[in-house]
Amino acid sequence: MNWGYKIVFGLGAFVLFIVGLAIYMVSNDTDTLEDDDYYERSLNYDETYRKKENLNNNHAKPTIRINQDTLLIKFISADNKGQLHFKRPDDNKLDVSLPFATTTDLFKLPLSTFKKGNWNLEIDWKSGADSYLVDQHVYY
């Protein structure tokens, strides 16, 4: 085989590779940077802002630690009730929302069922008459 055929076959293989890659990228649109529910979230942003302001004004940011395979959340007061939203930046299929309620200022959650790696933890809770919202990066 002479060099002309090798160039044609090489160029043909490259074109097939690019076409295959384009078809793959169009058919698997999972890398979008916008949330699926962005419109609903924008309508409720005033409440989110109020919760974050309450967090700053009342100095109510909880302390979050991981001790071996247990997540420890220490609140500034007792009697907390709300939701924990664990969001995985690399795979949204692993996202988990868990309700919680405490009678003390400490909440413990075993993490043995969670995939190890980087997580975004969003805590939305109510303590007394005030509602709070905090976002934290957690590496387990």
XYZ file of C-alpha atoms in Angstrom:
140
model
C 0.000 0.000 0.000
C 1.449 3.358 -0.947
C 1.432 6.537 1.106
C -1.612 8.056 -0.673
C -3.922 5.279 0.536
C -2.555 5.569 4.061
C -3.396 9.289 4.139
C -6.918 8.669 2.822
C -7.570 5.859 5.351
C -6.113 7.946 8.194
C -8.235 10.951 7.246
C -11.330 8.730 6.895
C -10.734 7.223 10.353
C -10.348 10.721 11.818
C -13.607 11.918 10.210
C -15.467 8.833 11.512
C -14.051 9.487 14.989
C -15.233 13.130 14.935
C -18.706 12.178 13.634
C -19.036 9.451 16.300
C -17.940 11.866 19.019
C -20.441 14.491 17.841
C -23.287 11.955 17.870
C -22.285 10.831 21.374
C -22.180 14.408 22.696
C -25.573 15.315 21.230
C -27.321 12.135 22.416
C -25.890 12.290 26.000
C -26.737 15.794 27.184
C -25.905 15.200 30.848
C -23.194 17.824 31.262
C -25.480 20.843 31.366
C -24.631 23.509 33.927
C -28.169 24.675 34.611
C -30.509 23.090 37.132
C -33.600 21.305 35.902
C -35.775 23.337 38.258
C -34.074 26.720 37.836
C -37.355 28.549 37.254
C -38.969 27.295 40.478
C -35.779 28.069 42.405
C -35.717 31.628 41.081
C -39.295 32.188 42.230
C -38.380 31.040 45.753
C -35.109 32.950 45.972
C -36.495 35.572 48.379
C -37.086 32.877 50.984
C -33.615 31.407 50.387
C -32.081 34.852 50.838
C -34.027 35.405 54.073
C -32.813 32.061 55.475
C -29.197 32.886 54.658
C -29.580 36.322 56.231
C -30.983 34.709 59.394
C -27.917 32.472 59.461
C -25.573 35.479 59.360
C -27.579 37.725 61.685
C -28.021 35.064 64.391
C -24.515 33.590 63.963
C -26.192 30.197 63.632
C -23.761 28.449 61.287
C -23.439 24.838 62.438
C -20.105 23.071 62.825
C -19.786 20.141 60.416
C -17.209 17.389 60.935
C -16.662 13.851 59.772
C -15.413 11.385 62.357
C -14.458 8.114 60.611
C -17.724 7.254 58.802
C -20.111 9.485 60.782
C -21.211 13.004 59.906
C -21.466 15.221 62.992
C -23.446 18.463 62.825
C -23.321 20.682 65.913
C -25.994 23.377 65.962
C -25.947 26.434 68.214
C -29.201 25.421 69.900
C -31.341 22.335 70.510
C -34.627 21.316 68.852
C -33.763 21.541 65.163
C -35.860 20.121 62.347
C -35.241 20.194 58.619
C -33.711 18.600 55.544
C -30.190 17.529 54.575
C -29.525 17.679 50.828
C -26.416 15.796 49.730
C -25.458 16.702 46.178
C -22.704 14.978 44.251
C -20.997 17.363 41.774
C -19.928 14.600 39.375
C -23.111 12.478 39.355
C -26.540 13.897 40.180
C -28.008 10.380 40.317
C -26.315 9.984 43.716
C -28.059 13.056 45.199
C -29.910 12.326 48.449
C -32.351 14.334 50.585
C -32.881 13.237 54.167
C -35.191 14.679 56.833
C -33.771 15.153 60.314
C -34.892 16.239 63.746
C -32.843 16.716 66.903
C -33.710 17.307 70.525
C -30.106 18.211 71.376
C -27.630 20.438 69.576
C -25.785 17.471 67.971
C -26.921 15.401 64.995
C -25.122 12.217 63.888
C -25.528 10.518 60.519
C -23.684 7.343 59.458
C -22.140 7.742 56.006
C -21.309 4.108 55.280
C -23.828 3.943 52.406
C -22.493 7.096 50.720
C -19.935 6.933 47.933
C -16.619 8.372 49.046
C -15.569 11.664 47.533
C -16.638 15.292 47.353
C -20.209 16.219 48.351
C -22.090 19.506 48.564
C -24.195 19.500 51.720
C -27.121 21.885 51.994
C -28.826 22.066 55.378
C -32.270 23.678 55.439
C -33.642 23.734 58.982
C -35.837 25.500 61.462
C -34.899 26.217 65.051
C -37.501 27.977 67.130
C -39.170 30.648 65.026
C -36.257 31.146 62.616
C -35.421 29.247 59.422
C -31.859 28.793 58.213
C -30.007 27.575 55.129
C -26.313 26.764 54.829
C -24.213 25.257 52.041
C -21.008 23.400 52.814
C -18.541 21.270 50.863
C -17.874 17.950 52.579
C -15.228 15.430 51.597
C -15.905 11.901 52.770
